[in-house]
Short mmCIF file of C-alpha atoms in Angstrom, two decimals:
data_model
loop_
_atom_site.label_atom_id
_atom_site.label_comp_id
_atom_site.label_asym_id
_atom_site.label_seq_id
_atom_site.Cartn_x
_atom_site.Cartn_y
_atom_site.Cartn_z
CA MET A 43 5.35 -28.06 12.14
CA PRO A 44 8.96 -27.35 11.04
CA GLU A 45 10.75 -24.48 12.76
CA ARG A 46 13.75 -22.46 11.64
CA ASP A 47 15.76 -19.80 13.46
CA TYR A 48 17.46 -16.71 12.05
CA ASP A 49 19.30 -13.68 13.31
CA VAL A 50 17.02 -11.36 11.33
CA VAL A 51 13.66 -12.03 9.70
CA VAL A 52 12.38 -9.45 7.20
CA VAL A 53 8.67 -9.55 6.35
CA GLY A 54 7.99 -7.95 2.98
CA ALA A 55 10.18 -8.18 -0.12
CA GLY A 56 9.49 -4.77 -1.64
CA PRO A 57 12.18 -2.07 -1.81
CA ALA A 58 12.33 -1.49 1.98
CA GLY A 59 12.50 -5.21 2.74
CA LEU A 60 15.13 -5.88 0.10
CA ALA A 61 17.30 -3.04 1.42
CA ALA A 62 16.91 -4.24 5.02
CA ALA A 63 17.74 -7.84 4.13
CA ARG A 64 20.80 -6.84 2.14
CA ARG A 65 22.26 -4.58 4.83
CA ALA A 66 21.55 -7.04 7.64
CA ALA A 67 23.27 -9.80 5.65
CA GLU A 68 26.28 -7.51 5.10
CA CYS A 69 26.55 -7.32 8.88
CA GLY A 70 27.00 -11.09 8.98
CA ALA A 71 23.46 -11.93 10.08
CA ALA A 72 21.62 -15.01 8.88
CA VAL A 73 18.54 -13.47 7.23
CA ALA A 74 15.16 -14.79 6.11
CA LEU A 75 13.19 -12.66 3.64
CA VAL A 76 9.47 -13.53 3.61
CA ASP A 77 6.75 -12.38 1.21
CA ASP A 78 3.39 -13.70 0.09
CA ASN A 79 4.24 -13.09 -3.59
CA PRO A 80 6.14 -15.65 -5.68
CA ARG A 81 8.67 -13.02 -6.81
CA LEU A 82 10.85 -10.42 -5.13
CA GLY A 83 10.23 -6.72 -5.61
CA GLY A 84 6.82 -6.00 -4.13
CA GLN A 85 4.16 -4.16 -6.12
CA ILE A 86 6.49 -1.47 -7.41
CA TRP A 87 9.20 -3.79 -8.77
CA ARG A 88 7.07 -6.83 -9.51
CA ALA A 89 7.56 -6.55 -13.28
CA GLY A 90 7.48 -4.10 -16.10
CA ALA A 91 9.67 -1.36 -14.62
CA GLY A 92 11.65 0.46 -17.26
CA GLY A 93 14.79 2.56 -17.45
CA ALA A 94 16.45 3.64 -14.22
CA ALA A 95 13.76 1.94 -12.13
CA ALA A 96 14.51 -1.39 -13.79
CA ARG A 97 18.24 -1.01 -13.22
CA ALA A 98 17.74 -0.09 -9.56
CA ALA A 99 15.39 -3.03 -9.06
CA ARG A 100 17.87 -5.46 -10.59
CA ARG A 101 20.69 -4.22 -8.33
CA TRP A 102 18.69 -4.77 -5.16
CA LEU A 103 17.21 -8.03 -6.39
CA ARG A 104 20.66 -9.44 -7.17
CA ALA A 105 21.96 -8.33 -3.78
CA ALA A 106 19.05 -10.08 -2.07
CA GLY A 107 20.19 -13.36 -3.58
CA GLY A 108 23.25 -13.52 -1.32
CA SER A 109 24.13 -16.73 0.48
CA LYS A 110 23.17 -15.32 3.89
CA ILE A 111 19.62 -14.49 2.77
CA GLU A 112 17.02 -17.25 2.53
CA TRP A 113 14.12 -16.24 0.29
CA ILE A 114 10.79 -17.70 1.48
CA ALA A 115 8.29 -17.00 -1.29
CA GLY A 116 4.54 -17.35 -1.34
CA ALA A 117 4.37 -17.35 2.47
CA ARG A 118 1.93 -15.43 4.62
CA VAL A 119 2.62 -14.60 8.25
CA PHE A 120 -0.73 -15.24 9.91
CA ALA A 121 0.14 -15.39 13.63
CA ALA A 122 2.81 -14.71 16.26
CA PRO A 123 2.29 -17.68 18.62
CA ALA A 124 5.16 -16.82 21.00
CA ARG A 125 7.79 -14.18 21.65
CA ASN A 126 10.24 -13.93 18.74
CA ARG A 127 8.23 -16.49 16.76
CA LEU A 128 6.14 -16.14 13.60
CA ALA A 129 3.79 -18.69 12.06
CA LEU A 130 3.73 -18.88 8.25
CA GLU A 131 1.51 -20.68 5.80
CA THR A 132 2.56 -21.57 2.26
CA SER A 133 1.00 -23.53 -0.56
CA ILE A 134 2.97 -26.62 0.48
CA GLY A 135 2.63 -26.46 4.23
CA GLU A 136 3.27 -24.48 7.38
CA CYS A 137 6.36 -23.48 9.31
CA LYS A 138 7.51 -21.33 12.20
CA LEU A 139 10.33 -18.83 12.09
CA GLY A 140 12.35 -17.80 15.12
CA TYR A 141 14.26 -14.51 15.09
CA ARG A 142 16.52 -12.36 17.21
CA ARG A 143 15.38 -9.24 15.39
CA LEU A 144 12.45 -8.62 13.09
CA VAL A 145 12.04 -6.01 10.32
CA LEU A 146 8.47 -5.25 9.25
CA ALA A 147 8.36 -3.97 5.67
CA THR A 148 4.77 -4.89 4.95
CA GLY A 149 4.12 -2.00 2.58
CA ALA A 150 0.78 -0.41 1.79
CA ARG A 151 -2.41 -0.96 -0.15
CA GLU A 152 -4.74 1.27 -2.09
CA ARG A 153 -7.46 3.25 -0.38
CA PHE A 154 -10.88 2.80 -1.95
CA LEU A 155 -13.71 5.25 -1.33
CA PRO A 156 -17.27 4.06 -1.99
CA PHE A 157 -19.54 5.83 -4.45
CA PRO A 158 -22.64 4.62 -6.31
CA GLY A 159 -21.63 1.87 -8.71
CA TRP A 160 -18.14 1.28 -7.33
CA THR A 161 -18.86 -2.45 -6.97
CA LEU A 162 -19.59 -2.92 -10.70
CA PRO A 163 -17.32 -5.31 -12.60
CA ASN A 164 -14.42 -3.44 -14.26
CA VAL A 165 -14.26 -0.77 -11.56
CA MET A 166 -10.81 -1.51 -10.13
CA GLY A 167 -8.06 -0.02 -8.05
CA ALA A 168 -5.56 1.98 -10.09
CA GLY A 169 -2.64 -0.11 -8.89
CA GLY A 170 -4.80 -3.21 -9.08
CA LEU A 171 -5.47 -2.82 -12.79
CA GLN A 172 -1.79 -2.06 -13.40
CA ALA A 173 -0.81 -5.24 -11.52
CA LEU A 174 -3.24 -7.28 -13.65
CA VAL A 175 -1.74 -5.88 -16.84
CA LYS A 176 1.75 -6.68 -15.55
CA SER A 177 0.53 -10.26 -15.18
CA GLY A 178 -0.70 -10.38 -18.78
CA PHE A 179 -4.25 -9.00 -18.57
CA PRO A 180 -5.09 -7.44 -22.00
CA VAL A 181 -6.22 -3.80 -22.16
CA ALA A 182 -5.25 -2.95 -25.74
CA GLY A 183 -8.01 -0.93 -27.39
CA LYS A 184 -10.00 -0.58 -24.14
CA LYS A 185 -11.23 2.81 -22.98
CA VAL A 186 -9.85 3.46 -19.51
CA LEU A 187 -10.47 6.30 -17.10
CA VAL A 188 -7.90 6.81 -14.29
CA ALA A 189 -9.12 8.64 -11.19
CA GLY A 190 -8.44 9.25 -7.51
CA SER A 191 -5.39 10.91 -5.97
CA GLY A 192 -1.62 10.79 -5.87
CA PRO A 193 1.39 10.41 -8.18
CA LEU A 194 0.43 6.77 -8.82
CA LEU A 195 -2.32 7.94 -11.17
CA LEU A 196 0.10 9.29 -13.78
CA ALA A 197 2.31 6.21 -13.53
CA VAL A 198 -0.69 3.92 -14.00
CA ALA A 199 -2.03 5.97 -16.91
CA GLN A 200 1.37 5.89 -18.63
CA TYR A 201 1.72 2.14 -18.08
CA LEU A 202 -1.76 1.34 -19.39
CA SER A 203 -1.30 3.64 -22.37
CA GLY A 204 1.99 1.90 -23.15
CA HIS A 205 0.07 -1.39 -23.29
CA GLY A 206 -2.45 -0.14 -25.81
CA ALA A 207 -5.23 1.20 -23.59
CA GLN A 208 -7.11 4.32 -24.68
CA VAL A 209 -6.73 6.47 -21.56
CA ARG A 210 -9.61 8.95 -21.73
CA LEU A 211 -8.43 11.21 -18.92
CA VAL A 212 -6.78 11.34 -15.51
CA ALA A 213 -9.00 12.81 -12.76
CA GLU A 214 -7.03 14.06 -9.72
CA GLN A 215 -9.02 15.24 -6.69
CA ALA A 216 -6.27 17.62 -5.48
CA ASP A 217 -6.76 21.22 -6.60
CA ARG A 218 -4.60 23.07 -9.12
CA ALA A 219 -2.97 25.41 -6.59
CA ALA A 220 -1.71 22.50 -4.47
CA LEU A 221 -0.41 20.69 -7.54
CA LEU A 222 1.43 23.81 -8.74
CA ARG A 223 3.10 24.27 -5.34
CA PHE A 224 4.13 20.65 -5.40
CA GLY A 225 5.45 20.99 -8.95
CA PHE A 226 7.58 24.01 -8.07
CA GLY A 227 8.91 22.12 -5.05
CA LEU A 228 10.14 19.34 -7.34
CA ALA A 229 12.90 21.70 -8.47
CA ARG A 230 14.69 20.65 -5.26
CA HIS A 231 14.38 17.01 -6.36
CA PRO A 232 15.70 16.91 -9.96
CA ALA A 233 15.26 13.16 -10.36
CA LYS A 234 11.62 13.39 -9.27
CA LEU A 235 11.04 16.35 -11.58
CA ALA A 236 12.55 14.48 -14.53
CA GLN A 237 10.39 11.46 -13.76
CA ALA A 238 7.23 13.58 -13.61
CA MET A 239 8.11 15.26 -16.91
CA ARG A 240 8.70 11.91 -18.60
CA LEU A 241 5.36 10.61 -17.38
CA ARG A 242 3.50 13.69 -18.57
CA ALA A 243 5.30 13.65 -21.93
CA ALA A 244 4.23 10.04 -22.44
CA LEU A 245 0.61 11.13 -21.96
CA VAL A 246 0.47 13.94 -24.48
CA GLY A 247 -3.14 14.40 -25.51
CA VAL A 248 -4.54 12.80 -22.36
CA PRO A 249 -6.34 15.42 -20.22
CA TYR A 250 -5.11 15.72 -16.61
CA LEU A 251 -7.95 17.31 -14.66
CA SER A 252 -7.33 18.70 -11.18
CA ALA A 253 -10.12 19.07 -8.60
CA CYS A 254 -12.00 16.32 -10.42
CA TRP A 255 -13.39 13.03 -9.15
CA PRO A 256 -15.91 10.29 -10.00
CA VAL A 257 -19.35 10.55 -8.42
CA ALA A 258 -20.96 7.45 -9.94
CA ALA A 259 -20.29 4.43 -12.14
CA GLU A 260 -23.05 3.04 -14.32
CA GLY A 261 -23.68 -0.10 -16.34
CA SER A 262 -26.21 -2.90 -16.66
CA GLU A 263 -23.95 -5.91 -16.05
CA LYS A 264 -20.54 -4.25 -16.03
CA LEU A 265 -19.09 -0.75 -16.20
CA GLU A 266 -20.22 1.33 -19.17
CA ASN A 267 -20.01 4.97 -18.03
CA VAL A 268 -18.49 7.07 -15.26
CA THR A 269 -19.99 10.36 -14.08
CA LEU A 270 -17.43 12.97 -13.05
CA ARG A 271 -17.58 16.26 -11.18
CA ARG A 272 -15.26 19.23 -11.59
CA GLY A 273 -16.49 22.33 -9.85
CA ALA A 274 -20.04 23.03 -11.05
CA ARG A 275 -19.62 20.80 -14.11
CA ILE A 276 -20.97 17.23 -14.06
CA TRP A 277 -20.63 15.00 -17.11
CA THR A 278 -20.46 11.34 -18.17
CA GLU A 279 -17.57 9.54 -19.86
CA PRO A 280 -18.02 6.17 -21.58
CA CYS A 281 -15.32 3.67 -20.62
CA ASP A 282 -14.54 -0.03 -20.32
CA TYR A 283 -12.48 0.25 -17.12
CA LEU A 284 -12.25 2.70 -14.25
CA ALA A 285 -8.89 2.55 -12.45
CA CYS A 286 -9.57 4.38 -9.22
CA GLY A 287 -7.51 4.73 -6.05
CA PHE A 288 -7.42 7.48 -3.44
CA GLY A 289 -3.85 7.14 -2.24
CA LEU A 290 -2.33 4.43 -0.08
CA VAL A 291 -2.76 3.20 3.49
CA PRO A 292 -0.09 1.20 5.39
CA ASN A 293 -0.54 -2.52 6.04
CA LEU A 294 -0.63 -2.46 9.84
CA GLU A 295 -2.15 -5.81 10.75
CA LEU A 296 1.10 -7.54 11.69
CA PRO A 297 2.56 -4.56 13.60
CA GLU A 298 -0.72 -4.29 15.52
CA LEU A 299 -0.68 -8.00 16.32
CA LEU A 300 2.83 -7.65 17.74
CA GLY A 301 1.81 -4.66 19.87
CA CYS A 302 3.74 -1.95 18.00
CA ARG A 303 2.59 1.56 18.86
CA LEU A 304 0.88 3.34 15.98
CA GLY A 305 0.94 7.02 15.13
CA GLU A 306 -1.16 9.17 12.83
CA ASN A 307 0.56 7.95 9.65
CA GLY A 308 1.69 4.42 10.54
CA VAL A 309 3.99 2.53 12.90
CA GLU A 310 5.97 4.80 15.22
CA VAL A 311 9.74 4.23 15.08
CA ASP A 312 12.84 5.72 16.71
CA PRO A 313 15.84 7.11 14.75
CA TYR A 314 17.06 3.54 14.10
CA GLN A 315 13.62 2.50 12.79
CA GLN A 316 12.95 0.44 15.93
CA THR A 317 9.31 0.25 16.98
CA SER A 318 7.99 0.42 20.54
CA VAL A 319 8.53 -3.36 20.72
CA PRO A 320 12.21 -4.18 21.41
CA ASP A 321 14.06 -5.80 18.48
CA VAL A 322 11.18 -5.14 16.08
CA TYR A 323 11.84 -2.57 13.35
CA GLY A 324 9.63 -0.91 10.75
CA ALA A 325 10.69 0.35 7.33
CA GLY A 326 9.01 1.73 4.25
CA GLU A 327 5.34 2.52 3.79
CA VAL A 328 4.37 0.75 7.02
CA THR A 329 5.79 3.79 8.87
CA GLY A 330 3.98 6.25 6.59
CA ILE A 331 3.58 6.74 2.85
CA GLY A 332 6.82 8.24 1.55
CA GLY A 333 7.81 6.80 -1.81
CA LEU A 334 10.53 4.56 -3.18
CA GLU A 335 13.67 6.44 -2.15
CA LEU A 336 12.56 6.93 1.45
CA SER A 337 11.56 3.26 1.66
CA LEU A 338 15.01 2.15 0.51
CA ILE A 339 16.81 4.38 3.00
CA GLU A 340 14.57 3.34 5.89
CA GLY A 341 15.17 -0.27 4.91
CA GLU A 342 18.93 0.26 4.97
CA ILE A 343 18.79 1.91 8.39
CA ALA A 344 16.61 -0.88 9.79
CA GLY A 345 18.87 -3.54 8.28
CA TYR A 346 22.06 -2.03 9.67
CA ALA A 347 20.46 -1.50 13.08
CA ALA A 348 19.11 -5.05 13.17
CA GLY A 349 22.59 -6.26 12.20
CA GLY A 350 24.24 -4.27 15.01
CA ARG A 351 26.00 -1.61 12.93
CA LEU A 352 24.47 1.55 14.33
CA ARG A 353 27.15 3.86 12.94
CA GLU A 354 26.43 2.68 9.42
CA ALA A 355 22.74 3.31 10.06
CA GLU A 356 23.49 6.83 11.27
CA LYS A 357 25.18 7.69 7.97
CA ARG A 358 21.75 7.42 6.29
CA PHE A 359 19.97 9.78 8.69
CA THR A 360 20.57 12.92 6.60
CA ALA A 361 19.28 11.28 3.42
CA ARG A 362 16.22 10.03 5.29
CA GLU A 363 15.48 13.55 6.51
CA TRP A 364 15.80 14.91 2.97
CA HIS A 365 13.43 12.38 1.45
CA GLY A 366 11.15 12.70 4.47
CA ARG A 367 10.51 16.33 3.55
CA PHE A 368 9.42 15.20 0.10
CA ALA A 369 7.09 12.65 1.70
CA ALA A 370 5.55 15.39 3.86
CA ALA A 371 4.95 17.48 0.74
CA LEU A 372 3.20 14.50 -0.85
CA GLN A 373 0.90 14.18 2.14
CA ARG A 374 -0.02 17.88 2.06
CA THR A 375 -0.60 17.99 -1.69
CA PHE A 376 -2.76 14.92 -2.02
CA ALA A 377 -4.73 15.13 1.24
CA LEU A 378 -8.29 14.02 0.54
CA ARG A 379 -10.86 16.81 0.29
CA GLY A 380 -13.96 16.83 2.45
CA GLU A 381 -16.34 16.67 -0.53
CA LEU A 382 -15.36 13.05 -1.06
CA LYS A 383 -17.15 12.14 2.17
CA THR A 384 -20.46 12.92 0.46
CA LEU A 385 -20.00 10.57 -2.51
CA ALA A 386 -21.54 7.52 -0.86
CA ARG A 387 -25.30 7.54 -0.39
CA GLU A 388 -27.03 5.83 2.50
CA ASP A 389 -27.70 2.77 0.32
CA THR A 390 -24.15 2.63 -1.10
CA VAL A 391 -22.32 -0.56 -0.13
CA VAL A 392 -19.33 0.14 2.12
CA CYS A 393 -18.35 -3.41 3.09
CA ARG A 394 -18.31 -5.41 -0.14
CA CYS A 395 -17.60 -8.76 1.54
CA GLU A 396 -20.66 -8.65 3.80
CA ASP A 397 -22.83 -6.35 1.65
CA VAL A 398 -23.23 -3.68 4.33
CA SER A 399 -24.39 -0.19 3.35
CA LEU A 400 -23.18 3.13 4.69
CA GLY A 401 -26.60 3.77 6.21
CA ARG A 402 -26.39 0.60 8.33
CA VAL A 403 -22.83 1.31 9.45
CA ARG A 404 -23.64 4.91 10.36
CA GLN A 405 -26.12 3.72 13.01
CA PHE A 406 -23.28 2.62 15.28
CA SER A 407 -20.62 4.39 17.31
CA GLY A 408 -17.50 2.52 16.24
CA TRP A 409 -15.91 -0.50 14.59
CA ARG A 410 -16.60 -2.94 17.41
CA GLU A 411 -20.33 -2.24 17.56
CA ALA A 412 -20.64 -2.18 13.76
CA LYS A 413 -18.90 -5.56 13.50
CA LEU A 414 -21.11 -7.13 16.15
CA GLN A 415 -24.32 -5.89 14.55
CA THR A 416 -23.56 -6.00 10.80
CA ARG A 417 -20.35 -8.08 10.31
CA CYS A 418 -18.83 -5.06 8.56
CA GLY A 419 -15.10 -5.73 8.19
CA MET A 420 -15.42 -9.44 9.04
CA GLY A 421 -15.46 -10.88 5.50
CA PRO A 422 -12.59 -12.42 3.53
CA CYS A 423 -10.68 -9.12 3.22
CA GLN A 424 -10.87 -8.62 7.02
CA GLY A 425 -11.51 -4.89 6.65
CA ARG A 426 -8.63 -4.21 4.27
CA VAL A 427 -11.00 -2.61 1.73
CA CYS A 428 -13.71 -1.08 3.89
CA GLY A 429 -11.35 -0.18 6.76
CA GLY A 430 -9.63 2.70 4.99
CA ALA A 431 -12.94 3.95 3.63
CA VAL A 432 -14.70 3.91 7.00
CA GLU A 433 -11.73 5.60 8.65
CA PHE A 434 -12.02 8.47 6.15
CA LEU A 435 -15.82 8.65 6.17
CA LEU A 436 -16.51 8.19 9.90
CA GLY A 437 -13.14 8.59 11.62
CA TRP A 438 -13.12 5.03 12.96
CA LYS A 439 -9.86 3.16 13.44
CA ALA A 440 -9.41 -0.58 13.95
CA GLU A 441 -9.66 -1.35 17.67
CA SER A 442 -7.79 -4.67 17.75
CA THR A 443 -6.04 -7.26 15.61
CA ARG A 444 -6.20 -10.94 16.40
CA PRO A 445 -4.78 -13.98 14.62
CA PRO A 446 -5.05 -15.00 11.91
CA VAL A 447 -4.15 -11.70 10.26
CA PHE A 448 -4.69 -13.47 6.91
CA PRO A 449 -7.06 -16.33 6.13
CA ALA A 450 -5.39 -19.61 7.13
CA ARG A 451 -6.26 -23.26 7.14
CA ILE A 452 -7.74 -24.50 10.40
CA GLY A 453 -4.94 -27.02 10.74
CA SER A 454 -2.32 -24.28 10.37
CA LEU A 455 -3.97 -22.12 13.00
CA THR A 456 -4.37 -25.03 15.40
CA GLN A 457 -0.71 -26.00 15.07
CA ALA A 458 0.46 -22.43 15.47
CA LEU A 459 -1.52 -21.76 18.62
CA ARG A 460 -0.28 -24.99 20.21
CA GLY A 461 3.12 -23.27 20.26
#
């Protein structure tokens, strides 16, 4: 099993990881940038970004191509077999990476909440459907309903509409008063306000309904209709696709495996983005959902700190605090309402991989017991889909993470654990 050593290894090639890799390389460090995607940029910069976002993406992507940064694409970190060592699996083999310092920029994933019919074909995550379209999936002429919570909904609706989809409406679970407060607060963030106005202008004629959410999806073999609730009103909308996501949750599997202390919103870090594990840093959504600008700044701070230039890192503290206030406003505005906990019925599937219903899961006191008795969270996704849902519905958090954190070949795992 080949092994390579670096000064700094960055896991995750989204905005935070790109920023960290660039700044660490500027400090003279030999840097490896690892991601399981074949291209740099993460979900947000994967493809299709327009205007200022495209220009910003290109700047960071070019910078990440420097001679001191080795780009390791299509590689998944599945284990940490020894101190300062990571085991990776790629399509062409396995390798180990040694590091002096490690930056975790593992990003986030969508939160799915179960409701009757959510497992029907063509019911997808909002970001998931957008990613498919970015990869060439055709939606022209298809009726699409976008629902859930968070600013991502408008961005997805605008993107799908721009690719020919007939967006019927956008259903946001947050109430109107919270959205208005958030909108007024955008006056302190002119770039964000301009972005929101551009998105809304691109969706002229598409209803944006606050305090609205799906309660059921129906269809014989695939999605045909979605039933929505808004206050006392309940009605059905015909559609070909439902793009539904209730915010984001950090990808914490690797930080947990390494023993990083977790807080309420993600990995806990100090002012230099260092976690509770010495020489391991966290940046971006893994420390809490905060948006693009905050991710970039946290990545820069982590990169400078990992590269030994603490004074350069300190110059970004004020900007991080500024964008952190915006992130806090996001969390308050789009906090999930309690009514969403009643969407799933007792017979509604919660764990799609193992076909486990809410009624079966509710019989137990926590994740460990539910796993032992039902295999909930033990399927191919390893709890990445049902975990966020069960945490919201029942208040359960993952109790442990063991290798492999991603599915891996038996030979890879055997070699890794031999050290």
